[in-house]
mmCIF file of N, CA, C and O in Angstrom:
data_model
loop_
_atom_site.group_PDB
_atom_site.id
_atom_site.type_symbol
_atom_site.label_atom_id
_atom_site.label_comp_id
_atom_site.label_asym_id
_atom_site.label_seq_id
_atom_site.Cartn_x
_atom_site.Cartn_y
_atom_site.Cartn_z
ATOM 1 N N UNK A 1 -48.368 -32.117 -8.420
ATOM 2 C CA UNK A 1 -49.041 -31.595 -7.283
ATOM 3 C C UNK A 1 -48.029 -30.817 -6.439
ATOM 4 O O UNK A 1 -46.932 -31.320 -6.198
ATOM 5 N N UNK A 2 -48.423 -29.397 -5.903
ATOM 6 C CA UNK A 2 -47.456 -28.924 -4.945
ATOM 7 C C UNK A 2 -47.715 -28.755 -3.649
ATOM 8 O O UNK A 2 -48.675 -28.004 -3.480
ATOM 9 N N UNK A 3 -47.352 -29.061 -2.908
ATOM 10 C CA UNK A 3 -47.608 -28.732 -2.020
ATOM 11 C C UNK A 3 -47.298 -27.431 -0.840
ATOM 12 O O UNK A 3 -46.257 -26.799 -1.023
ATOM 13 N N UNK A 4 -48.010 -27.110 0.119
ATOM 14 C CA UNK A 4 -48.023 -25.487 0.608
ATOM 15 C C UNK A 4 -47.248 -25.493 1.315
ATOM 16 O O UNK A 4 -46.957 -26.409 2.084
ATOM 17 N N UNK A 5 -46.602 -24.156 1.165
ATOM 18 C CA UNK A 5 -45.136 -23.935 1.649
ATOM 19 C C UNK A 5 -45.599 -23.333 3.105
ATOM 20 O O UNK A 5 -46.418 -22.414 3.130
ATOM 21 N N UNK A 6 -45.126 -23.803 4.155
ATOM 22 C CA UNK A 6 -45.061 -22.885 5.511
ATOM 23 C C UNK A 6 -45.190 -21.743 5.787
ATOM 24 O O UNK A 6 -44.642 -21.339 4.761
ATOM 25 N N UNK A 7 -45.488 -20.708 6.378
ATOM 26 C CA UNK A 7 -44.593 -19.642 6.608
ATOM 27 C C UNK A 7 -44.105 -19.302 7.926
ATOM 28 O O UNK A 7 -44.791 -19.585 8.907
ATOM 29 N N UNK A 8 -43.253 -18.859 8.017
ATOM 30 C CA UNK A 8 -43.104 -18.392 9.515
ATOM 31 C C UNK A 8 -43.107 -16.793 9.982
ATOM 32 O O UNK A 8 -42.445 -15.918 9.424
ATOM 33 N N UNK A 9 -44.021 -16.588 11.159
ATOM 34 C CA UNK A 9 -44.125 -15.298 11.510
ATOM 35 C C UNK A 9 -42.666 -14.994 11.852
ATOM 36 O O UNK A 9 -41.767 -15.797 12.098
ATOM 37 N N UNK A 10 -42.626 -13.581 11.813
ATOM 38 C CA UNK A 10 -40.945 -12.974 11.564
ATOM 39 C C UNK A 10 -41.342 -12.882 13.347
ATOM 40 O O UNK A 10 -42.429 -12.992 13.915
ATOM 41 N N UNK A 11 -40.154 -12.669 13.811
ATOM 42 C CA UNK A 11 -39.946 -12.025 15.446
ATOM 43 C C UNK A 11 -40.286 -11.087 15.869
ATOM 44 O O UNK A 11 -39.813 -10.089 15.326
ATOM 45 N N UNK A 12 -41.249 -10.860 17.017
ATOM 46 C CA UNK A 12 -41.260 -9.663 17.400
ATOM 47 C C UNK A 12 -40.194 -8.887 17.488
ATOM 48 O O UNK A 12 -39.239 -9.602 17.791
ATOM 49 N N UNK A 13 -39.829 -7.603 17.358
ATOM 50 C CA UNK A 13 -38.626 -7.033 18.101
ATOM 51 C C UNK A 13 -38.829 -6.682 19.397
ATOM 52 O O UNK A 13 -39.909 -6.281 19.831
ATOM 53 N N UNK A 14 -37.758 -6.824 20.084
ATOM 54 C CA UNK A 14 -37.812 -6.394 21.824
ATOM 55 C C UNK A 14 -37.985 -4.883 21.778
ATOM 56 O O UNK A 14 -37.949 -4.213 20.745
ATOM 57 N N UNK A 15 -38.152 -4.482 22.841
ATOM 58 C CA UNK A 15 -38.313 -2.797 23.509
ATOM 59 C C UNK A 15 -37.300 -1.854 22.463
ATOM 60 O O UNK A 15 -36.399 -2.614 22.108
ATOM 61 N N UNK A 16 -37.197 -1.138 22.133
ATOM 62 C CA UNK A 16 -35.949 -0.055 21.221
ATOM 63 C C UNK A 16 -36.279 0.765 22.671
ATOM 64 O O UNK A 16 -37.234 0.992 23.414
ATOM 65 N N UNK A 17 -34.615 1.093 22.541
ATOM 66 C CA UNK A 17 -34.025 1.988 23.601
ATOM 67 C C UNK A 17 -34.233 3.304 22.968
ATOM 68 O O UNK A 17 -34.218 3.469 21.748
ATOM 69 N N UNK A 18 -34.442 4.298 23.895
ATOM 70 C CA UNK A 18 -34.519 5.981 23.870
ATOM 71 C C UNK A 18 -33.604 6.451 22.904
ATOM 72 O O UNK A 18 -34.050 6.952 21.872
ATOM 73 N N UNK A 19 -32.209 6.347 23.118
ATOM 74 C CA UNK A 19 -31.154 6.499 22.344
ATOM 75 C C UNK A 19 -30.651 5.052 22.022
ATOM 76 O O UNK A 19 -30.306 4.237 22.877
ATOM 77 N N UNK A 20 -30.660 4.790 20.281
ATOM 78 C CA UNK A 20 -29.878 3.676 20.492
ATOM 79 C C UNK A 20 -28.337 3.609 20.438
ATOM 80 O O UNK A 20 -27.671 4.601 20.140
ATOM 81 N N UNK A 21 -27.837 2.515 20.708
ATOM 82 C CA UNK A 21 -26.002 2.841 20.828
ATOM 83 C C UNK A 21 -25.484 3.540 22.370
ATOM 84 O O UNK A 21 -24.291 3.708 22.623
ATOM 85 N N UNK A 22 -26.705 3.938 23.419
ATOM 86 C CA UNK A 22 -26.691 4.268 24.432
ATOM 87 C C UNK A 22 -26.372 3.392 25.594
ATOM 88 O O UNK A 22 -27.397 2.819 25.964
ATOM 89 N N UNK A 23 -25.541 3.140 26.161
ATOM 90 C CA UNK A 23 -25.604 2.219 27.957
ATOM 91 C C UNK A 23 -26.393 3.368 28.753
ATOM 92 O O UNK A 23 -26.768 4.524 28.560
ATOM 93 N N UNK A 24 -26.432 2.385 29.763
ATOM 94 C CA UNK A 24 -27.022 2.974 30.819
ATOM 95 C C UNK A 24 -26.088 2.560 31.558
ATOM 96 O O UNK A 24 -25.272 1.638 31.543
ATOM 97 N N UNK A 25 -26.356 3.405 32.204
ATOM 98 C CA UNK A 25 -25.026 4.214 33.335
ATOM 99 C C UNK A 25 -25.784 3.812 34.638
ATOM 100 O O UNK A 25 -26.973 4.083 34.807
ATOM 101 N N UNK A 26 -24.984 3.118 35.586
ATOM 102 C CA UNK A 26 -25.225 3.074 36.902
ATOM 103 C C UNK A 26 -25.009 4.540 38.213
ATOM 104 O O UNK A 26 -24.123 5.386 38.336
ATOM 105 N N UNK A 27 -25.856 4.360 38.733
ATOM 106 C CA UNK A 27 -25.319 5.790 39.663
ATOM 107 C C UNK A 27 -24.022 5.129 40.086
ATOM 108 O O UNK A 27 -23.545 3.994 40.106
ATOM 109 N N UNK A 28 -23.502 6.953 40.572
ATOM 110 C CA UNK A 28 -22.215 6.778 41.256
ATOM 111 C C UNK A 28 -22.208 5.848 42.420
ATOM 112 O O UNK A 28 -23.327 5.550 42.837
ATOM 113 N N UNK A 29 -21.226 5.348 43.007
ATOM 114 C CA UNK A 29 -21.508 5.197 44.231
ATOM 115 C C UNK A 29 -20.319 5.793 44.739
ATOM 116 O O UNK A 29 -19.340 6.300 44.192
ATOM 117 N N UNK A 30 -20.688 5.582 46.055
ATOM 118 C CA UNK A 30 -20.183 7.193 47.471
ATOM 119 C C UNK A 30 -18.837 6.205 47.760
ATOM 120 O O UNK A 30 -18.892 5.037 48.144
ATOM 121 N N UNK A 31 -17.471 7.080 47.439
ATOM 122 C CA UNK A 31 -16.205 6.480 48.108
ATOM 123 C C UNK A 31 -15.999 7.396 49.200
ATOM 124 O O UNK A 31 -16.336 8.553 49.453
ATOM 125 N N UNK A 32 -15.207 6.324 49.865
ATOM 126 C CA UNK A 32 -15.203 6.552 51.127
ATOM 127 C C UNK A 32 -13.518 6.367 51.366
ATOM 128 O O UNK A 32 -12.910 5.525 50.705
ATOM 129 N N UNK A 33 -12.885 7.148 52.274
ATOM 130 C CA UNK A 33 -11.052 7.192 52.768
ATOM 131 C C UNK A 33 -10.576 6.242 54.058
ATOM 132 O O UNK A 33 -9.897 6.963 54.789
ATOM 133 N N UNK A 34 -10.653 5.221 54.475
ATOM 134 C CA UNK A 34 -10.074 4.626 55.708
ATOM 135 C C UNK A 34 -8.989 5.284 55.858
ATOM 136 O O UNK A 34 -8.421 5.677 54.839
ATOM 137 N N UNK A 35 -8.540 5.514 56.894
ATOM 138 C CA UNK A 35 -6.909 5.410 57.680
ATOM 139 C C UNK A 35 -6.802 4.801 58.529
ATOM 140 O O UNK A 35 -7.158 5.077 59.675
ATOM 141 N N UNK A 36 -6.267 3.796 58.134
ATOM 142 C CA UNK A 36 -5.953 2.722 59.740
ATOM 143 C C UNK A 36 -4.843 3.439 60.720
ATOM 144 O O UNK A 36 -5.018 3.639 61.922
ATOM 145 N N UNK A 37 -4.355 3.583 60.409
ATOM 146 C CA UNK A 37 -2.402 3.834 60.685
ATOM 147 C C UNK A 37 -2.351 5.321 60.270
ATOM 148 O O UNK A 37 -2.374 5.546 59.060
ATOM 149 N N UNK A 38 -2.265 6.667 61.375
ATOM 150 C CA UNK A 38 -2.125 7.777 61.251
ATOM 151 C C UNK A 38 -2.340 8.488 62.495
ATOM 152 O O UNK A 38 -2.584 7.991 63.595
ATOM 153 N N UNK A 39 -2.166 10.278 62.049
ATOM 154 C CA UNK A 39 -2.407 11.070 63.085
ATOM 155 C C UNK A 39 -3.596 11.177 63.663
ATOM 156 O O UNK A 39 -3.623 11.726 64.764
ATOM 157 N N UNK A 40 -5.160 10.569 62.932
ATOM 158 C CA UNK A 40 -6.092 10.103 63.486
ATOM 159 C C UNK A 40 -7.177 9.027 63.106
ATOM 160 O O UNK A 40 -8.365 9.350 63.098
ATOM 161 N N UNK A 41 -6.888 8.108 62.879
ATOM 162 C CA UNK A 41 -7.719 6.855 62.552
ATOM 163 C C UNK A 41 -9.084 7.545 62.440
ATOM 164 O O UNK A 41 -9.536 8.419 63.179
ATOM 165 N N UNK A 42 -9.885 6.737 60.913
ATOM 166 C CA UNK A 42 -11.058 6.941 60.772
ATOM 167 C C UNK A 42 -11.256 7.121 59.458
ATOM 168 O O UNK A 42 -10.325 7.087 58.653
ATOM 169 N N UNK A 43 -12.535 7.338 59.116
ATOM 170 C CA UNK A 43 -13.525 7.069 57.897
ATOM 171 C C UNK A 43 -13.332 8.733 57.614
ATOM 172 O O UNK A 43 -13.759 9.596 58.381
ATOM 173 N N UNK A 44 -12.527 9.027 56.223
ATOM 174 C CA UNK A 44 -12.688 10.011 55.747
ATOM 175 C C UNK A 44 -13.599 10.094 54.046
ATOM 176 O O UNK A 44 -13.807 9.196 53.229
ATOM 177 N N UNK A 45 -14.002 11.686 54.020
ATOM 178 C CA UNK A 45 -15.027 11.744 52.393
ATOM 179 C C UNK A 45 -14.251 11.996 51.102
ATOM 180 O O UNK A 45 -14.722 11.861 49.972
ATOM 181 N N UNK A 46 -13.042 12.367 51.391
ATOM 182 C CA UNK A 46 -12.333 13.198 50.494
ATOM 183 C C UNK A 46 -10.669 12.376 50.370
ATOM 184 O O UNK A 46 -10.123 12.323 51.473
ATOM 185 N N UNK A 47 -10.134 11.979 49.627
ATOM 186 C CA UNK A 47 -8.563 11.871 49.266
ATOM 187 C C UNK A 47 -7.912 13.045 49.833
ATOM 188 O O UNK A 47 -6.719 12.837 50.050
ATOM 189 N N UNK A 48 -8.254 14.030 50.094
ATOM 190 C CA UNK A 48 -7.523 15.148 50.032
ATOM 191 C C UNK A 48 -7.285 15.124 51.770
ATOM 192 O O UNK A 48 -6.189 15.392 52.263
ATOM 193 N N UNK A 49 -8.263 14.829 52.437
ATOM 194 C CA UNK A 49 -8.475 14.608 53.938
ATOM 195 C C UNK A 49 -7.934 12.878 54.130
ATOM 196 O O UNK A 49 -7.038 12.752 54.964
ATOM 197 N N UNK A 50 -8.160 12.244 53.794
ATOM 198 C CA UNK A 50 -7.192 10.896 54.054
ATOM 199 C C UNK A 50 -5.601 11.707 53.697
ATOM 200 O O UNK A 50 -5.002 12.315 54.584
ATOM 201 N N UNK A 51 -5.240 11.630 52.734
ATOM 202 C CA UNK A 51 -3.433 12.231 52.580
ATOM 203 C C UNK A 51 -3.394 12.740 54.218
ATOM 204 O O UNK A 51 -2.958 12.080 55.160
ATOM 205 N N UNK A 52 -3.946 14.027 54.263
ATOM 206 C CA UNK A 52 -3.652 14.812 55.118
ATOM 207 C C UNK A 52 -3.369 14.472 56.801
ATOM 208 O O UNK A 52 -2.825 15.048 57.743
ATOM 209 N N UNK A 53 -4.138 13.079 56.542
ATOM 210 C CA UNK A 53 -3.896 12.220 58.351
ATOM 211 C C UNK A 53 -2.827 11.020 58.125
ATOM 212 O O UNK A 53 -2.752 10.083 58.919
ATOM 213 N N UNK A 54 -1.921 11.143 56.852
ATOM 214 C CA UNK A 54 -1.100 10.070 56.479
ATOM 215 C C UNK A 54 0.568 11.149 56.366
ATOM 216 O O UNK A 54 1.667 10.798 56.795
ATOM 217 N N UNK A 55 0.402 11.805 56.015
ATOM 218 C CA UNK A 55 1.313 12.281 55.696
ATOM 219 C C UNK A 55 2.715 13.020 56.740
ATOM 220 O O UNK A 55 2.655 13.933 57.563
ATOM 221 N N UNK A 56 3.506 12.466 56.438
ATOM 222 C CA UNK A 56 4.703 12.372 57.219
ATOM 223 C C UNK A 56 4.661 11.515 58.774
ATOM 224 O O UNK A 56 5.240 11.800 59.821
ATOM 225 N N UNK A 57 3.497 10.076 58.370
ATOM 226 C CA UNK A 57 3.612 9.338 59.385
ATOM 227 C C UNK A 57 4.149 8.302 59.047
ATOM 228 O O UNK A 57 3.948 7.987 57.874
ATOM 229 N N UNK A 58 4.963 7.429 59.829
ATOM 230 C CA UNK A 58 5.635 6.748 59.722
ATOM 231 C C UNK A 58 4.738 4.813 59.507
ATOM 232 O O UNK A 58 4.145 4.349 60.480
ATOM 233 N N UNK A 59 4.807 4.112 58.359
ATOM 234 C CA UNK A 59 4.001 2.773 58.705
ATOM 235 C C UNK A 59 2.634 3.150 58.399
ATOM 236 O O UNK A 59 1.775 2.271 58.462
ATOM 237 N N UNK A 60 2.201 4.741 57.965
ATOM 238 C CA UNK A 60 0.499 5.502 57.619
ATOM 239 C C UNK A 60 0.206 4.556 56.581
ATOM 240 O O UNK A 60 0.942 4.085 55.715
ATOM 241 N N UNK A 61 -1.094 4.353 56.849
ATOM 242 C CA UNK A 61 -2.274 3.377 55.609
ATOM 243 C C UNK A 61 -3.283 4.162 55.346
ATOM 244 O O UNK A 61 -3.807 4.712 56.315
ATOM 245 N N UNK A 62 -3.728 4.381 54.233
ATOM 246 C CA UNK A 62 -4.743 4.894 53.408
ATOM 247 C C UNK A 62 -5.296 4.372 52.851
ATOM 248 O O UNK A 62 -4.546 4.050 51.930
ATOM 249 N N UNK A 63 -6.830 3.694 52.558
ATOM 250 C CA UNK A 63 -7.487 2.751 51.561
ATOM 251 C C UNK A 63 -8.985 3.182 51.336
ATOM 252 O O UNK A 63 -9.919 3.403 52.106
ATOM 253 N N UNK A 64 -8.819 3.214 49.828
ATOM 254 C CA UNK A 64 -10.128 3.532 49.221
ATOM 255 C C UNK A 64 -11.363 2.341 49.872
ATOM 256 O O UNK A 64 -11.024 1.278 50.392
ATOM 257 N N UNK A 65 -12.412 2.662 49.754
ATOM 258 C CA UNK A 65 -13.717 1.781 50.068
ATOM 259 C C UNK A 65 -14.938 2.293 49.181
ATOM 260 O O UNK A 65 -14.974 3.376 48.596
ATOM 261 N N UNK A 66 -15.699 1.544 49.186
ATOM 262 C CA UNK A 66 -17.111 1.861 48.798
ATOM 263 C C UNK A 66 -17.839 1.276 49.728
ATOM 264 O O UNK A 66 -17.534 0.332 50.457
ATOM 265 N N UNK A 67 -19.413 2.253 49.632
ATOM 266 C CA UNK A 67 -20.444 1.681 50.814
ATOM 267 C C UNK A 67 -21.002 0.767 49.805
ATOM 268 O O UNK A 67 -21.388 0.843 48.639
ATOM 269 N N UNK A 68 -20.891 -0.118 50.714
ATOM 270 C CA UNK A 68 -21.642 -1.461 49.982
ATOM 271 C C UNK A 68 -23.118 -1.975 50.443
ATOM 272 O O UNK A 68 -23.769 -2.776 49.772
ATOM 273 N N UNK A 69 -23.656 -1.297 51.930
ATOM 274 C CA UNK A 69 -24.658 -1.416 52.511
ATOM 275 C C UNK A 69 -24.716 -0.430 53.308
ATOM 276 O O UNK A 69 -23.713 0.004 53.873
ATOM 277 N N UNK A 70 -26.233 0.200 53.508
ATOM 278 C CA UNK A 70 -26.097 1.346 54.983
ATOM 279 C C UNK A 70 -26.363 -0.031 56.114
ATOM 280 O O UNK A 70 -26.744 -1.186 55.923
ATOM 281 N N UNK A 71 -25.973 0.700 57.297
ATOM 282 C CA UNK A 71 -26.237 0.119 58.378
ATOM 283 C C UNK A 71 -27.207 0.858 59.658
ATOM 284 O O UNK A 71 -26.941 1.968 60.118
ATOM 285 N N UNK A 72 -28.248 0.092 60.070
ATOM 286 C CA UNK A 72 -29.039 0.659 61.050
ATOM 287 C C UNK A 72 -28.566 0.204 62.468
ATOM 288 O O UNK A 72 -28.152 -0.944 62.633
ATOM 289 N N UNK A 73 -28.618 0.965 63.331
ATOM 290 C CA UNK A 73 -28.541 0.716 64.886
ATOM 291 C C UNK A 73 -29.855 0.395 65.933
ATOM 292 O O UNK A 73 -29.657 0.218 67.135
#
């Protein structure tokens, strides 16, 4: 006598991507220039404008940031 063998349904497959072998890419996000310590303290857009309020000051700080949240008033 034999008895009946099981079967098992195979797996759905999940979603197939557009391109496969593709990441997805996060947007940019917006850097931002501090100068603590310079010819004028403040939130600059550009490296090129941070240098420029550091340069040939004595003890000058420059530090990258990212916006991590907007803020409302």
């Amino acid at each position: 006598m034999t008895q009946p063998t099981a079967t098992k349904a195979s797996p759905t497959p999940g979603p197939v991507p557009a391109v496969a072998g593709q990441k997805r890419k996060r947007p940019a996000e917006k850097k931002y220039y501090a100068v603590k310590v310079g010819k004028e303290p403040g939130v600059y857009d550009t490296w090129d404008q941070c240098l420029a309020q550091v340069t040939g000051q004595k003890g000058a700080s420059c530090r990258l940031g990212m916006l991590v949240a907007s803020f409302t008033s």
